[in-house]
Amino acid sequence: MDIAKTNFAGFLIGVLLFLWFCWPAVFKGMLNAGNLCGMFVSAVLMFYSIRFQAIHKLAAQLWQKKPMRFVFWGFGILIVAAALLVAAASFSIMRAASEKIPANTTAVVLGCAVKGTRPSRVLQERIDAANAYLQDNPQAICILSGGQGKGEEISEAECMYRELVRAGIDSDRLYLESASVNTRQNLEHSMQILQRLEKEEAVTVISSEFHLYRGRWWAQKLGYQNYGYAAKTDWRYFPTLFVREVIAVVYLWFANLW
């Protein structure tokens, strides 16, 4: 590698980002759209940093050909549109947590993967957040939402219930919703329980900070006044999960245009 012809800072950033996105896949077997996309963009950044002079020279040569200018303009418009969508989704995700939540608002905790009978790291973070919320709001009840998926010996709701009771939360405050398999069903089925309990005035959605927007989006869609209480995600996995969620939010917007 010729250092003089290399954008070393860009290359180093690309390497660090690539390793950050690789971490969950290598050490936890977590491979999804988030880290695949992140590794791809990081690899493109590394390649560009190594070959940027040649790339600029080729682009200048192609620009001289009139038909290629339309290709460049079209490609540029697509990049700008994608960047605006990513920025809008990221902004929505980052501002989903509420600054102030009325005391003792009914909570709905959104589930995540269970490893046998034990919570995954992300689910444990949500359980910890639910425990903190219920400790701070001793009159609040809580819906624990999540069904039983592949490789799970118990439902996500049951796992959360066991962990919260073990942490000292009164079981009478906890209600299980164990039929849902996605975020939409989490909220739809939880709302059915809240209607039976006549607790329909407002809800506080508890989930990971990267996932909170989608939970609140569905609560809003169902007509509920809602608030967001965020669980903090381990920094090693945050980029992978955040990028995956950005993709999910953009898909959510397009899927619900009509």
Coordinates of C-alpha atoms in Angstrom, one line a residue:
M1 CA 0.0 0.0 0.0
D2 CA 1.4 3.4 -1.0
I3 CA 0.8 5.6 2.0
A4 CA 1.2 8.7 -0.1
K5 CA -1.7 7.7 -2.3
T6 CA -3.9 6.6 0.5
N7 CA -6.4 8.4 2.7
F8 CA -5.0 6.9 5.8
A9 CA -7.5 8.4 8.2
G10 CA -10.5 7.2 6.1
F11 CA -8.9 3.7 5.9
L12 CA -8.3 3.5 9.6
I13 CA -12.0 4.6 10.3
G14 CA -13.1 1.9 7.9
V15 CA -11.1 -0.7 9.6
L16 CA -12.4 0.2 13.1
L17 CA -16.0 0.3 11.9
F18 CA -15.5 -3.1 10.1
L19 CA -14.2 -4.7 13.3
W20 CA -17.0 -3.1 15.3
F21 CA -19.7 -4.5 13.1
C22 CA -17.8 -7.9 12.9
W23 CA -17.7 -8.3 16.7
P24 CA -21.3 -9.6 17.2
A25 CA -21.0 -12.0 14.3
V26 CA -17.6 -13.5 15.4
F27 CA -18.2 -13.7 19.1
K28 CA -22.0 -14.0 19.5
G29 CA -23.1 -15.5 16.1
M30 CA -25.2 -12.4 15.6
L31 CA -25.4 -11.9 11.8
N32 CA -28.2 -9.8 10.4
A33 CA -28.9 -6.9 8.0
G34 CA -27.4 -4.5 10.5
N35 CA -23.8 -5.8 10.6
L36 CA -23.9 -7.0 7.0
C37 CA -24.7 -3.5 5.8
G38 CA -22.2 -2.0 8.2
M39 CA -19.4 -4.3 7.1
F40 CA -20.2 -3.6 3.4
V41 CA -20.1 0.2 3.9
S42 CA -16.9 -0.1 6.0
A43 CA -15.3 -2.2 3.2
V44 CA -16.3 0.4 0.6
L45 CA -14.8 3.1 2.7
M46 CA -11.5 1.1 3.0
F47 CA -11.4 0.5 -0.7
Y48 CA -12.1 4.1 -1.5
S49 CA -9.5 5.3 0.9
I50 CA -6.9 3.1 -0.8
R51 CA -7.9 3.8 -4.4
F52 CA -9.4 7.3 -4.1
Q53 CA -7.0 8.9 -6.6
A54 CA -7.7 6.3 -9.3
I55 CA -11.4 6.5 -8.6
H56 CA -11.4 10.3 -9.0
K57 CA -9.4 10.0 -12.2
L58 CA -11.8 7.4 -13.6
A59 CA -14.8 9.5 -12.6
A60 CA -13.4 12.6 -14.3
Q61 CA -12.8 10.6 -17.5
L62 CA -16.4 9.2 -17.5
W63 CA -17.8 12.7 -16.8
Q64 CA -16.6 13.8 -20.2
K65 CA -19.0 11.4 -21.8
K66 CA -22.4 13.1 -21.9
P67 CA -24.5 9.9 -21.3
M68 CA -22.5 9.1 -18.2
R69 CA -23.4 12.4 -16.7
F70 CA -27.1 11.3 -16.5
V71 CA -25.8 8.1 -14.7
F72 CA -23.8 10.2 -12.2
W73 CA -26.8 12.6 -11.6
G74 CA -29.2 9.6 -11.1
F75 CA -26.7 7.9 -8.8
G76 CA -26.2 11.1 -6.8
I77 CA -29.9 11.7 -6.4
L78 CA -30.3 8.1 -5.1
I79 CA -27.5 8.6 -2.6
V80 CA -29.0 11.9 -1.3
A81 CA -32.5 10.3 -1.0
A82 CA -31.1 7.3 0.9
A83 CA -29.1 9.6 3.1
L84 CA -32.2 11.7 3.9
L85 CA -34.2 8.6 4.7
V86 CA -31.4 7.2 7.0
A87 CA -31.1 10.6 8.7
A88 CA -34.9 10.8 9.3
A89 CA -35.1 7.2 10.6
S90 CA -32.1 7.8 12.9
F91 CA -33.5 11.0 14.3
S92 CA -36.9 9.3 15.0
I93 CA -35.1 6.4 16.7
M94 CA -32.9 8.7 18.9
R95 CA -35.8 10.9 20.1
A96 CA -38.2 8.0 20.9
A97 CA -37.5 8.1 24.7
S98 CA -39.7 10.4 26.7
E99 CA -38.1 13.1 28.9
K100 CA -41.0 12.9 31.4
I101 CA -43.4 10.1 32.1
P102 CA -46.5 10.5 34.3
A103 CA -46.1 8.5 37.5
N104 CA -47.4 4.9 37.6
T105 CA -48.3 4.7 33.9
T106 CA -49.0 1.2 32.8
A107 CA -45.9 -0.4 31.2
V108 CA -45.6 -2.7 28.2
V109 CA -42.2 -4.4 27.9
L110 CA -41.3 -5.7 24.4
G111 CA -39.6 -9.1 24.2
C112 CA -36.5 -10.3 22.6
A113 CA -34.6 -13.6 22.2
V114 CA -34.4 -16.2 25.0
K115 CA -31.5 -18.6 25.1
G116 CA -33.1 -21.7 26.3
T117 CA -34.7 -20.4 29.5
R118 CA -32.3 -17.5 30.1
P119 CA -32.7 -14.0 28.6
S120 CA -30.4 -12.9 25.8
R121 CA -28.2 -9.9 26.5
V122 CA -30.7 -7.5 24.9
L123 CA -33.6 -9.0 26.7
Q124 CA -31.8 -8.8 30.0
E125 CA -31.2 -5.1 29.3
R126 CA -35.0 -4.6 28.8
I127 CA -35.7 -6.6 32.0
D128 CA -33.3 -4.4 33.9
A129 CA -35.1 -1.3 32.5
A130 CA -38.5 -2.7 33.4
N131 CA -37.3 -3.5 36.9
A132 CA -36.0 0.1 37.4
Y133 CA -39.3 1.5 36.0
L134 CA -41.4 -0.6 38.3
Q135 CA -39.3 0.2 41.3
D136 CA -39.7 3.9 40.6
N137 CA -43.4 3.5 40.0
P138 CA -44.7 1.2 42.7
Q139 CA -48.4 1.4 41.7
A140 CA -47.8 0.7 38.0
I141 CA -48.7 -2.7 36.4
C142 CA -46.8 -4.2 33.5
I143 CA -47.6 -6.3 30.4
L144 CA -44.7 -8.6 29.5
S145 CA -45.0 -9.2 25.8
G146 CA -43.3 -11.9 23.7
G147 CA -44.0 -15.4 22.4
Q148 CA -41.9 -18.5 22.2
G149 CA -39.6 -18.7 19.1
K150 CA -37.2 -21.2 17.7
G151 CA -34.6 -22.4 20.2
E152 CA -36.5 -20.9 23.1
E153 CA -37.7 -23.4 25.8
I154 CA -40.1 -20.8 27.3
S155 CA -41.8 -17.7 26.0
E156 CA -40.1 -14.3 26.2
A157 CA -42.9 -13.2 28.4
E158 CA -42.4 -16.1 30.8
C159 CA -38.6 -15.4 30.9
M160 CA -39.2 -11.7 31.7
Y161 CA -41.7 -12.7 34.4
R162 CA -39.3 -15.1 36.1
E163 CA -36.5 -12.6 36.1
L164 CA -38.6 -9.7 37.4
V165 CA -40.1 -11.8 40.2
R166 CA -36.6 -13.0 41.1
A167 CA -35.6 -9.3 41.3
G168 CA -38.4 -8.6 43.8
I169 CA -41.3 -7.3 41.7
D170 CA -44.7 -8.5 43.0
S171 CA -46.1 -11.0 40.6
D172 CA -49.6 -9.5 40.9
R173 CA -48.3 -6.5 39.0
L174 CA -47.2 -8.6 36.0
Y175 CA -49.3 -9.8 33.1
L176 CA -48.1 -12.1 30.4
E177 CA -48.7 -11.8 26.7
S178 CA -47.1 -14.8 25.1
A179 CA -48.6 -15.1 21.7
S180 CA -46.9 -12.4 19.7
V181 CA -44.0 -12.9 17.3
N182 CA -43.2 -9.4 16.2
T183 CA -43.4 -5.7 17.3
R184 CA -46.9 -5.1 15.8
Q185 CA -48.3 -8.2 17.6
N186 CA -46.6 -7.2 20.8
L187 CA -48.6 -4.0 21.0
E188 CA -51.9 -5.4 19.5
H189 CA -52.1 -8.3 21.9
S190 CA -50.9 -6.2 24.9
M191 CA -53.6 -3.7 24.2
Q192 CA -56.2 -6.4 24.3
I193 CA -55.1 -7.3 27.8
L194 CA -55.2 -3.6 28.8
Q195 CA -58.7 -3.3 27.5
R196 CA -59.8 -6.2 29.7
L197 CA -58.1 -4.6 32.6
E198 CA -59.7 -1.2 31.8
K199 CA -56.2 0.4 31.7
E200 CA -56.5 2.2 28.4
E201 CA -55.6 5.8 29.3
A202 CA -51.9 5.7 28.5
V203 CA -49.0 3.3 28.3
T204 CA -45.2 3.5 28.7
V205 CA -43.4 1.3 26.1
I206 CA -40.2 -0.2 27.5
S207 CA -37.6 -1.5 25.0
S208 CA -34.1 -1.0 23.8
E209 CA -33.4 2.6 22.8
F210 CA -32.9 1.5 19.2
H211 CA -36.2 -0.4 19.1
L212 CA -38.4 2.1 21.1
Y213 CA -39.6 4.1 18.1
R214 CA -41.2 1.1 16.4
G215 CA -43.0 0.1 19.6
R216 CA -44.3 3.6 20.1
W217 CA -45.3 3.9 16.4
W218 CA -47.6 0.9 16.8
A219 CA -49.0 2.1 20.1
Q220 CA -49.8 5.4 18.4
K221 CA -51.3 3.5 15.5
L222 CA -53.6 1.7 17.9
G223 CA -54.8 5.0 19.3
Y224 CA -52.9 5.0 22.7
Q225 CA -51.3 8.0 24.3
N226 CA -47.8 6.6 24.9
Y227 CA -44.4 7.3 26.4
G228 CA -41.0 5.6 25.9
Y229 CA -38.6 4.2 28.5
A230 CA -35.3 3.1 27.0
A231 CA -33.1 0.2 28.0
K232 CA -29.4 0.9 27.4
T233 CA -27.7 -1.4 24.9
D234 CA -24.2 -2.7 25.2
W235 CA -21.9 -0.4 23.1
R236 CA -20.3 -3.5 21.4
Y237 CA -23.6 -4.5 19.8
F238 CA -25.2 -1.1 19.4
P239 CA -24.1 -0.2 15.8
T240 CA -25.3 -3.6 14.5
L241 CA -28.6 -3.3 16.2
F242 CA -29.1 0.4 15.4
V243 CA -28.4 -0.1 11.6
R244 CA -30.7 -3.0 11.5
E245 CA -33.4 -0.9 13.1
V246 CA -32.9 2.0 10.7
I247 CA -33.6 -0.5 7.9
A248 CA -36.7 -1.8 9.7
V249 CA -38.0 1.7 10.3
V250 CA -37.6 2.8 6.7
Y251 CA -39.4 -0.5 5.6
L252 CA -42.1 0.3 8.2
W253 CA -42.7 3.7 6.6
F254 CA -42.9 2.4 3.1
A255 CA -45.0 -0.6 4.0
N256 CA -47.6 1.7 5.6
L257 CA -47.8 4.4 2.9
W258 CA -51.1 3.0 1.7

